PDB file of C-alpha atoms in Angstrom:
ATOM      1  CA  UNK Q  55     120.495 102.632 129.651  1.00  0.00           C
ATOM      2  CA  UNK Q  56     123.501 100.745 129.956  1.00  0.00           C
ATOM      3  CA  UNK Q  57     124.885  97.525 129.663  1.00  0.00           C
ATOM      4  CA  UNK Q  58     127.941  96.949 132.168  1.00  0.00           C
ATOM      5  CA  UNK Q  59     130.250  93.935 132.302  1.00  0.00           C
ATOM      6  CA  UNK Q  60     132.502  93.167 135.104  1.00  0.00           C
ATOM      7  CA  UNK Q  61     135.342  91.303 134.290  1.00  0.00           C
ATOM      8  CA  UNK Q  62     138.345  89.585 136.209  1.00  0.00           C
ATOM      9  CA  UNK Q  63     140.906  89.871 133.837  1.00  0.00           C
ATOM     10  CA  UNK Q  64     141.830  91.829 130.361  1.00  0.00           C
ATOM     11  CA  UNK Q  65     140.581  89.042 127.484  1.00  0.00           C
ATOM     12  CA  UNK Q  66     137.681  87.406 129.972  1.00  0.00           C
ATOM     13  CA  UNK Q  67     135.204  89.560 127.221  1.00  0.00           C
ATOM     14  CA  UNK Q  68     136.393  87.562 124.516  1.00  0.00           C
ATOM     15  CA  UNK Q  69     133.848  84.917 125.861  1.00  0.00           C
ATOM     16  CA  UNK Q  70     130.784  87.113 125.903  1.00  0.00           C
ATOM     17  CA  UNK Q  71     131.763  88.001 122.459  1.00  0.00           C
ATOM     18  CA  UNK Q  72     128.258  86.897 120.676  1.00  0.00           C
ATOM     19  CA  UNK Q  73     126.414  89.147 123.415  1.00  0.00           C
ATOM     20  CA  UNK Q  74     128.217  92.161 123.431  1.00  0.00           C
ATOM     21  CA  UNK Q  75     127.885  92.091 119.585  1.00  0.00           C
ATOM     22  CA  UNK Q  76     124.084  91.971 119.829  1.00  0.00           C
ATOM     23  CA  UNK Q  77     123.989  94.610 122.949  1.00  0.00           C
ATOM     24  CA  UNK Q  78     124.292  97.895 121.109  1.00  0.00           C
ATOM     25  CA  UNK Q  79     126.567 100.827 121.765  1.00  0.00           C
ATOM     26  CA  UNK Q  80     126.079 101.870 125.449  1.00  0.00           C
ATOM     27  CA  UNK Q  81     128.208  98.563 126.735  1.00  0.00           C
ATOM     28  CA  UNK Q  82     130.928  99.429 129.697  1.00  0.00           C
ATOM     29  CA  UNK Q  83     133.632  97.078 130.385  1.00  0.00           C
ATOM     30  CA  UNK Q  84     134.899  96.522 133.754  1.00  0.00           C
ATOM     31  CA  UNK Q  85     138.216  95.357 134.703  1.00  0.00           C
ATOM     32  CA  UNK Q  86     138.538  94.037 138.429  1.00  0.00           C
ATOM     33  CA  UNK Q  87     142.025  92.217 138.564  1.00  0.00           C
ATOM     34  CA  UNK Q  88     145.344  94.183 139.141  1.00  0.00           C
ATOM     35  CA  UNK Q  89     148.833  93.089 137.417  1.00  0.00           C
ATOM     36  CA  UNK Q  90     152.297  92.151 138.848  1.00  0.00           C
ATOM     37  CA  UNK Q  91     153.379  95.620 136.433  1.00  0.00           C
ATOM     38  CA  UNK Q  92     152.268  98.533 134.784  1.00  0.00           C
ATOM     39  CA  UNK Q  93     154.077  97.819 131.676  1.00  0.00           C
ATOM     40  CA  UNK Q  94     152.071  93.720 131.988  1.00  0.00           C
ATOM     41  CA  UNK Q  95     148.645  96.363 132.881  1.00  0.00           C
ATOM     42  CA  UNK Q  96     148.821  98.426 129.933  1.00  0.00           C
ATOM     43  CA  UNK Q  97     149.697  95.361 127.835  1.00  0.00           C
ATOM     44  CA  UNK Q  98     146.424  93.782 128.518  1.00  0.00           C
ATOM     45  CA  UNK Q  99     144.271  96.390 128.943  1.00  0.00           C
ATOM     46  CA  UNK Q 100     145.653  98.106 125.149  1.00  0.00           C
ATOM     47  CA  UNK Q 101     145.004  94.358 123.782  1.00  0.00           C
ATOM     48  CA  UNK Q 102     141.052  94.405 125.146  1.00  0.00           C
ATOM     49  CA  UNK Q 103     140.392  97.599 123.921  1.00  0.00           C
ATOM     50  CA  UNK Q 104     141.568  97.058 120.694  1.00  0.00           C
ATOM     51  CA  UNK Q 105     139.242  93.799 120.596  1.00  0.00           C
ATOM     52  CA  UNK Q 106     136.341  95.691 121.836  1.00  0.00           C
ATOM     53  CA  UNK Q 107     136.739  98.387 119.417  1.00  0.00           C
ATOM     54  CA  UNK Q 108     136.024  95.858 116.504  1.00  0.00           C
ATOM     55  CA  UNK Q 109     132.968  95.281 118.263  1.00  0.00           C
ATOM     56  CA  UNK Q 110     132.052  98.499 118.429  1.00  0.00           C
ATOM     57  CA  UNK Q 111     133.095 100.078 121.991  1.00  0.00           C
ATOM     58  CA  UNK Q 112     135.147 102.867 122.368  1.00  0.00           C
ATOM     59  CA  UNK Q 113     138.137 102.850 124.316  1.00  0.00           C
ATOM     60  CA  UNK Q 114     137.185 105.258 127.098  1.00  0.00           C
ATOM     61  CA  UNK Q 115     134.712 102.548 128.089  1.00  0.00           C
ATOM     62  CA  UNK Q 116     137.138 100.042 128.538  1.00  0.00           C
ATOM     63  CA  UNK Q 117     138.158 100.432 132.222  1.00  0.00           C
ATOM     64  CA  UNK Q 118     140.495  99.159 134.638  1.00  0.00           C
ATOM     65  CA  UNK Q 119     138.439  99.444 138.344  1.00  0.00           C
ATOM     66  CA  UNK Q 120     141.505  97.250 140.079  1.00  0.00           C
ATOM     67  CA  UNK Q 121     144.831  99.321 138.346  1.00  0.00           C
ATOM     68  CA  UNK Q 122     147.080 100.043 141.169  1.00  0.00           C
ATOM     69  CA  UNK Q 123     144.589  98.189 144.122  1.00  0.00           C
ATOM     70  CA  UNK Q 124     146.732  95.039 144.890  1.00  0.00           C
ATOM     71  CA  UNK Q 125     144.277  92.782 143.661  1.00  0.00           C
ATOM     72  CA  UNK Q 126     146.154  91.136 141.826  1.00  0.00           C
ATOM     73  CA  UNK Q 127     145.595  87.747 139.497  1.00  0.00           C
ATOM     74  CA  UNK Q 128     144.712  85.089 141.677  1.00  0.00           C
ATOM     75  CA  UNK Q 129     143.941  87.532 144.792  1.00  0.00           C
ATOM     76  CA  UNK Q 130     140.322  89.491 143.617  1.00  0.00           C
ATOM     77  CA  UNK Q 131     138.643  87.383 146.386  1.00  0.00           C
ATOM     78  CA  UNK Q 132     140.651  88.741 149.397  1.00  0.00           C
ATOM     79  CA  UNK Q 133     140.475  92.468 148.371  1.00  0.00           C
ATOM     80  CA  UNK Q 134     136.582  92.391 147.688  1.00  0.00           C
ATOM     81  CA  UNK Q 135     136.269  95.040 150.494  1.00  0.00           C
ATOM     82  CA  UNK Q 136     138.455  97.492 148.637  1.00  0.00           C
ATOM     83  CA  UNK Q 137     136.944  96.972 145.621  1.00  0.00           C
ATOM     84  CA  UNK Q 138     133.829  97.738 145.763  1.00  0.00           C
ATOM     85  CA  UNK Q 139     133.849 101.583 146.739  1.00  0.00           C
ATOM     86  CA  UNK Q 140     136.196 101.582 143.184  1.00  0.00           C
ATOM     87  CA  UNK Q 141     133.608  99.642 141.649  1.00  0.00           C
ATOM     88  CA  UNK Q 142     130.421 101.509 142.799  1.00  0.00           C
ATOM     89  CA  UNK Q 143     132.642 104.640 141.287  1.00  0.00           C
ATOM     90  CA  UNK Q 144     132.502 103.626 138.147  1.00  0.00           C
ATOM     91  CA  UNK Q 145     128.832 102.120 137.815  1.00  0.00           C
ATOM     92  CA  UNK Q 146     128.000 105.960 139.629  1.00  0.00           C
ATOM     93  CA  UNK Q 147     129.557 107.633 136.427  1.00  0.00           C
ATOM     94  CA  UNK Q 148     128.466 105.504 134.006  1.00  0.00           C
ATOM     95  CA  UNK Q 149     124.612 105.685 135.058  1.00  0.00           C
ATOM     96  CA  UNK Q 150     121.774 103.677 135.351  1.00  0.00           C
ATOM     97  CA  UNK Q 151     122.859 100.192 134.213  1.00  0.00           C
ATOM     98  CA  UNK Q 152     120.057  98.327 132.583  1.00  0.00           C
ATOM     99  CA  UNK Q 153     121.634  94.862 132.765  1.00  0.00           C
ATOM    100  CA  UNK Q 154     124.678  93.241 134.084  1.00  0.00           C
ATOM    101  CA  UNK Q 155     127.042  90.626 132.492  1.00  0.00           C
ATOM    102  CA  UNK Q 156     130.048  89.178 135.109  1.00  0.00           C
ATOM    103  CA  UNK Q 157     131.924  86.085 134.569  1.00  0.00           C
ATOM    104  CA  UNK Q 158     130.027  82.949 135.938  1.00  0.00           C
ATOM    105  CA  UNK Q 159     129.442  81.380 139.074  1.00  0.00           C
ATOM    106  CA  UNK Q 160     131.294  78.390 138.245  1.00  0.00           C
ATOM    107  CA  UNK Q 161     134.339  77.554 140.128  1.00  0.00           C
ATOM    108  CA  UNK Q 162     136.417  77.677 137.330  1.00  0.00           C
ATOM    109  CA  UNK Q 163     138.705  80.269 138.614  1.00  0.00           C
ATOM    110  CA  UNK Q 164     138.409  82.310 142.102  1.00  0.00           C
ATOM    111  CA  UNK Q 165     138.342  85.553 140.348  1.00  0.00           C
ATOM    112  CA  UNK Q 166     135.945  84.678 138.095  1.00  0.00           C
ATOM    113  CA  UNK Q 167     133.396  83.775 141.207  1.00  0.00           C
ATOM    114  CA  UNK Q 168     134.859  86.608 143.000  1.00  0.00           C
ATOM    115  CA  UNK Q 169     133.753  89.004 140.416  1.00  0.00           C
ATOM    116  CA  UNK Q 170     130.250  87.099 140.368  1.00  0.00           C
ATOM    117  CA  UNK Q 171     130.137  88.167 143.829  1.00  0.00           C
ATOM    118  CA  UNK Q 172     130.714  91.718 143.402  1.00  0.00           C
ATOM    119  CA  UNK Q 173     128.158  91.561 140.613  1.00  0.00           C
ATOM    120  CA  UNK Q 174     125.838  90.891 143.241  1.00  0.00           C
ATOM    121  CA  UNK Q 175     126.807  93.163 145.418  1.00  0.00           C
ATOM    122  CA  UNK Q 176     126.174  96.057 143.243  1.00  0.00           C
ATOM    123  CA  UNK Q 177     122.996  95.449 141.140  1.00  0.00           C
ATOM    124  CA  UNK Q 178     120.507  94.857 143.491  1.00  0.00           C
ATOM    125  CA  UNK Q 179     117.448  94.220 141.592  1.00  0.00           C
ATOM    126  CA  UNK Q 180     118.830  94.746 138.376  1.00  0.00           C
ATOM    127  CA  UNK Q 181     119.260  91.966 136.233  1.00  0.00           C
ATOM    128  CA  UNK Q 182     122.712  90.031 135.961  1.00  0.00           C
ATOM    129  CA  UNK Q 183     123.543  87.495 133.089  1.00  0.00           C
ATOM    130  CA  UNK Q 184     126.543  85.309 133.594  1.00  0.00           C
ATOM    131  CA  UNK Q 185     128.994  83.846 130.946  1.00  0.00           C
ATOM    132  CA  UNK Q 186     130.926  80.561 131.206  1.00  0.00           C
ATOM    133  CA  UNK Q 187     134.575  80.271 130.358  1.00  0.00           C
ATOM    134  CA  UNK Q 188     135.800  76.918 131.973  1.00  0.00           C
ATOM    135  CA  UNK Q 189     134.942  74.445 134.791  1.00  0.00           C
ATOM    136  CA  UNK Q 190     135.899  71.239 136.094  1.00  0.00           C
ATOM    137  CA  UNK Q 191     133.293  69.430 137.792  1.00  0.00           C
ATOM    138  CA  UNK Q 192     134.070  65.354 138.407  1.00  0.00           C
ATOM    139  CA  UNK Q 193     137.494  66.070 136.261  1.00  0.00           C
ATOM    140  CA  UNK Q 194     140.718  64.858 137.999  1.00  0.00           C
ATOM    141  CA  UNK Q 195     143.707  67.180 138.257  1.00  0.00           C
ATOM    142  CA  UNK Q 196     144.142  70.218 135.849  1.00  0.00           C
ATOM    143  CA  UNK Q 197     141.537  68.914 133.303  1.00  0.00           C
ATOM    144  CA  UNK Q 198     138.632  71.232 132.587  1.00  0.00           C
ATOM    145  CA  UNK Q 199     135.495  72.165 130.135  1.00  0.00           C
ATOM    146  CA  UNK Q 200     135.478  75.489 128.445  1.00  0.00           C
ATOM    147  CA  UNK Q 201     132.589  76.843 127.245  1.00  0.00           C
ATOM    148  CA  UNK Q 202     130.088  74.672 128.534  1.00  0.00           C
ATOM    149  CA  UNK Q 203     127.708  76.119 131.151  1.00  0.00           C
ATOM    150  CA  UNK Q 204     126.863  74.416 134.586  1.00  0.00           C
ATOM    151  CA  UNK Q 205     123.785  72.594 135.348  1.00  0.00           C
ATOM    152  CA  UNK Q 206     123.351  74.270 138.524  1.00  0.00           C
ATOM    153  CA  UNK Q 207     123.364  77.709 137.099  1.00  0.00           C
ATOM    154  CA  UNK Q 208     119.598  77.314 135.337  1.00  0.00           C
ATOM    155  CA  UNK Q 209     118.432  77.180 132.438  1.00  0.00           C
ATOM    156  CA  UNK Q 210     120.575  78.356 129.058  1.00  0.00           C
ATOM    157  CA  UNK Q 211     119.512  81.352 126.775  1.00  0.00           C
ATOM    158  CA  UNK Q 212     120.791  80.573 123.497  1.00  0.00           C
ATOM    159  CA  UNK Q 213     122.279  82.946 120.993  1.00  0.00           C
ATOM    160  CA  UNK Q 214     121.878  82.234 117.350  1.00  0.00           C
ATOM    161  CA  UNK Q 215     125.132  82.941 115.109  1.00  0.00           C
ATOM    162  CA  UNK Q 216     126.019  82.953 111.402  1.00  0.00           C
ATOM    163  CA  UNK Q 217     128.809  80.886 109.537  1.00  0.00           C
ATOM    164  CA  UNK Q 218     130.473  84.109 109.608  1.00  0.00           C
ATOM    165  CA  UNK Q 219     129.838  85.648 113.194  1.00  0.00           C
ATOM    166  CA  UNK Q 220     131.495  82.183 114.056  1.00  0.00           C
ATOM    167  CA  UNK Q 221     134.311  82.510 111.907  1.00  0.00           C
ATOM    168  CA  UNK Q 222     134.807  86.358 113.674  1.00  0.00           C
ATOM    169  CA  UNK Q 223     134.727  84.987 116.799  1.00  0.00           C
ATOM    170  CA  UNK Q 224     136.910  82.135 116.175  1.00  0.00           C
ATOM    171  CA  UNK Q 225     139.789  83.862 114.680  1.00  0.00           C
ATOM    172  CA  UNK Q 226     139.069  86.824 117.213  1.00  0.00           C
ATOM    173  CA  UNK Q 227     141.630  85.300 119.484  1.00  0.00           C
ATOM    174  CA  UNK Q 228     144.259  86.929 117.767  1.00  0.00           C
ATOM    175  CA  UNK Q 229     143.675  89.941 119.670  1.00  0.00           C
ATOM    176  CA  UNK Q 230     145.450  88.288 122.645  1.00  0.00           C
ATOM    177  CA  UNK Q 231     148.976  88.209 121.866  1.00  0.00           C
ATOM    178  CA  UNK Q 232     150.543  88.612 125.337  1.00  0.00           C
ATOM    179  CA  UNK Q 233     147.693  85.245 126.217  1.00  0.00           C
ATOM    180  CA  UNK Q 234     148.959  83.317 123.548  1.00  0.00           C
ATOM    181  CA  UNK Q 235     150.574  80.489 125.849  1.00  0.00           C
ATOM    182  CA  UNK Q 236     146.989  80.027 127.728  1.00  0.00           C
ATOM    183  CA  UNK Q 237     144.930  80.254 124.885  1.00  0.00           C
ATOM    184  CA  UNK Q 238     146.835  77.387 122.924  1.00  0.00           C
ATOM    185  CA  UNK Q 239     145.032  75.006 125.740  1.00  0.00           C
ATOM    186  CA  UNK Q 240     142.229  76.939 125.981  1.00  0.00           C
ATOM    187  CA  UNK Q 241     140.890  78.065 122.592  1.00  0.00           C
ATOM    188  CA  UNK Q 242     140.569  74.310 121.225  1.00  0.00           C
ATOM    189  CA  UNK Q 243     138.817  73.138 123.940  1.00  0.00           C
ATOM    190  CA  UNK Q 244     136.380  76.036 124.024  1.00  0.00           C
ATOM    191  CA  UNK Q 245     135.596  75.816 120.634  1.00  0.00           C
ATOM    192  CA  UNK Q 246     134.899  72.067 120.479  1.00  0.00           C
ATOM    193  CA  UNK Q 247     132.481  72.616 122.920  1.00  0.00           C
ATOM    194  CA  UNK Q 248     130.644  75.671 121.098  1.00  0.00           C
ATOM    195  CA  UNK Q 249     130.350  73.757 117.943  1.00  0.00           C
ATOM    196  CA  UNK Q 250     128.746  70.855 119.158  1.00  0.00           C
ATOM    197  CA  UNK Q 251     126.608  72.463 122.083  1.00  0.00           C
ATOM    198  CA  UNK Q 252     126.416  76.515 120.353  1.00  0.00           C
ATOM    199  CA  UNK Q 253     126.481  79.117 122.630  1.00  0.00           C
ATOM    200  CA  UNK Q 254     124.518  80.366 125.537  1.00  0.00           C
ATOM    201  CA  UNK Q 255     124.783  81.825 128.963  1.00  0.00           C
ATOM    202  CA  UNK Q 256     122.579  81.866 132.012  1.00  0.00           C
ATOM    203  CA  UNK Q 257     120.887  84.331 134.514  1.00  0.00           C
ATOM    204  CA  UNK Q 258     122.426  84.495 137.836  1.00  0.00           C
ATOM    205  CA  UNK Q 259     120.360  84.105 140.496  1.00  0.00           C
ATOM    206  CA  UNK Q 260     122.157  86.181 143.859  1.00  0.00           C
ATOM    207  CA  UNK Q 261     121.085  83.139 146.022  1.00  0.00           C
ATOM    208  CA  UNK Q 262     123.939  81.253 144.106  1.00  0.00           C
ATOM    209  CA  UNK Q 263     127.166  82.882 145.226  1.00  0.00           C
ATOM    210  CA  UNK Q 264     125.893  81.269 148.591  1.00  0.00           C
ATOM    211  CA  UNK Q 265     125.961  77.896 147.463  1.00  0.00           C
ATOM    212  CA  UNK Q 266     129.417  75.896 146.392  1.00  0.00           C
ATOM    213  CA  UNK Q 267     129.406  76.017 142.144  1.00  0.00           C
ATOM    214  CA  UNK Q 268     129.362  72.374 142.234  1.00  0.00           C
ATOM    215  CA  UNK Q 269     129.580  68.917 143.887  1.00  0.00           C
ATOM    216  CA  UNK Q 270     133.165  67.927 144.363  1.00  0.00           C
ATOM    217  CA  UNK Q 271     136.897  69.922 143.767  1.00  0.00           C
ATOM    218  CA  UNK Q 272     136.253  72.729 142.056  1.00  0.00           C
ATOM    219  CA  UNK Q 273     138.746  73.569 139.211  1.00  0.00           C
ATOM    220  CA  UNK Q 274     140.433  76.141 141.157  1.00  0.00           C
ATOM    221  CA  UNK Q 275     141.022  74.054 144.278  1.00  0.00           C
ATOM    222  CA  UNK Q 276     142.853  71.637 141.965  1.00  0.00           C
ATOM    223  CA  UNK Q 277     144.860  74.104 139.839  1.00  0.00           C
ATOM    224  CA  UNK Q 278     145.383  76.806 142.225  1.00  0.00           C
ATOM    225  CA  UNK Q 279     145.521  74.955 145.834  1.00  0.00           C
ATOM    226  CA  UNK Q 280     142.898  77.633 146.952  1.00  0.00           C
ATOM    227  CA  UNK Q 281     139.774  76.402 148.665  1.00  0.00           C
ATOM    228  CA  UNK Q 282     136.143  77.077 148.416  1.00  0.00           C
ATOM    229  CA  UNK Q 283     136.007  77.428 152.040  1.00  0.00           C
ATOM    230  CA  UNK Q 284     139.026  80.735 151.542  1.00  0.00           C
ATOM    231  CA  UNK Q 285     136.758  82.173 148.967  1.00  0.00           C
ATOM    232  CA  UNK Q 286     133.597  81.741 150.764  1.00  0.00           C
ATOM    233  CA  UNK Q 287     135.001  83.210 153.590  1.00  0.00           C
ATOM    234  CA  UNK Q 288     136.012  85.746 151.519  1.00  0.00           C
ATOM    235  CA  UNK Q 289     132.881  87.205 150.289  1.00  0.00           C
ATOM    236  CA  UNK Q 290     130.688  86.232 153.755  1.00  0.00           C
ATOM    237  CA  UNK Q 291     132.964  88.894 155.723  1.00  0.00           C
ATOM    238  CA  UNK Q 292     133.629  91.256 152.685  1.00  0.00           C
ATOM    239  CA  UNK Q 293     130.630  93.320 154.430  1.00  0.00           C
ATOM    240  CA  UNK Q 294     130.514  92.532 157.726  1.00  0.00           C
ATOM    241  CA  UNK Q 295     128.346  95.276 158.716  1.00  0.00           C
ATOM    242  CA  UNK Q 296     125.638  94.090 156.656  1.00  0.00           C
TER     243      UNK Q 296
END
């Protein structure tokens, strides 16, 4: 069976890259996040594919679920009801899914949770693992942790890597041309914090995307001026006839 990952935004796998090279060959790649342009869409998504398919996924399995929905960066939280029909579409095609891997519960960035959310939505008992990218919790203004897991996500599951698996991973930011700006803050930060703490990610338990990620302003609040009470919102009346 497979493996799925749902994913805000074109280069978000780039952080579950020691999983998905340990996962095997029946890995999907989900894409939830529309773009301002088609030309800025097939951009990204031609950059992710060509990452993935030095790990080993072909590109037919690299798939945008939000091209052409509206959704666009910033927004995946106040479309979640259109979504998920496109979503469900996919994971319908694809199969049974043995596992689950969405970007984590973390308040880092709303479509990052927002996507957490939808992970929920769809996997009902089936397992869902969540990887960190960045976070903010008792930082002031636009500073933030990448790469280091919450607290109040449970416990870590480590994954063991080689001199040279790092070194693949390192350099494998490359493969993001059209991120380069973002990853110049980004990358240093996240790697500081993988080579002193290694790498890991977490289960998610579904009662989370109740609870706020985290005491205090969440990274997104401060960086983005939108609230945990809009996103909340967002995803308690996604469904209302549940």
């Amino acid at each position: 069976m497979a493996v799925a990952y749902i994913l805000a935004h074109f280069d978000d796998e780039y952080f579950a890259t020691p999983l998905i090279a340990r996962a095997g060959e029946d890995q999907w790649f989900l894409y939830i996040a529309d773009y301002a342009t088609p030309a800025l869409s097939a951009r990204r998504l031609a950059e992710s594919r060509a990452y993935l398919a030095g790990l080993g996924a072909p590109a037919e399995r690299v798939i945008h679920v939000g091209a052409g929905s509206g959704a666009l960066d910033g927004q995946v939280h106040r479309h979640l009801p259109d979504l998920l029909p496109r979503l469900a579409a996919e994971l319908a095609r694809i199969g049974p899914v043995e596992r689950f891997v969405v970007t984590a519960w973390e308040g880092g960035h709303m479509d990052h949770d927002a996507c957490a959310a939808l992970a929920v939505k769809v996997a009902g008992a089936t397992p869902i693992d969540q990887v960190t990218l960045y976070n903010g919790p008792g930082l002031p203004g636009r500073l933030f942790r990448a790469g280091i897991p919450l607290a109040d996500n449970g416990p870590l599951v480590r994954t063991r890597m080689s001199r040279a698996e790092w070194l693949a991973f390192a350099v494998g930011v490359r493969a993001f041309p059209s991120q380069a700006k973002t990853w110049l803050g980004l990358w240093p930060v996240m790697f500081a914090a993988y080579l002193s703490r290694g790498f890991a990610h977490q289960a998610l338990d579904p009662i989370r995307i109740s609870q706020r990620p985290h005491p205090g302003p969440l990274l997104y609040e401060r960086m983005y001026g939108v609230t945990y009470a809009e996103v909340a919102a967002s995803i308690r009346t996604a469904w209302p006839a549940e």
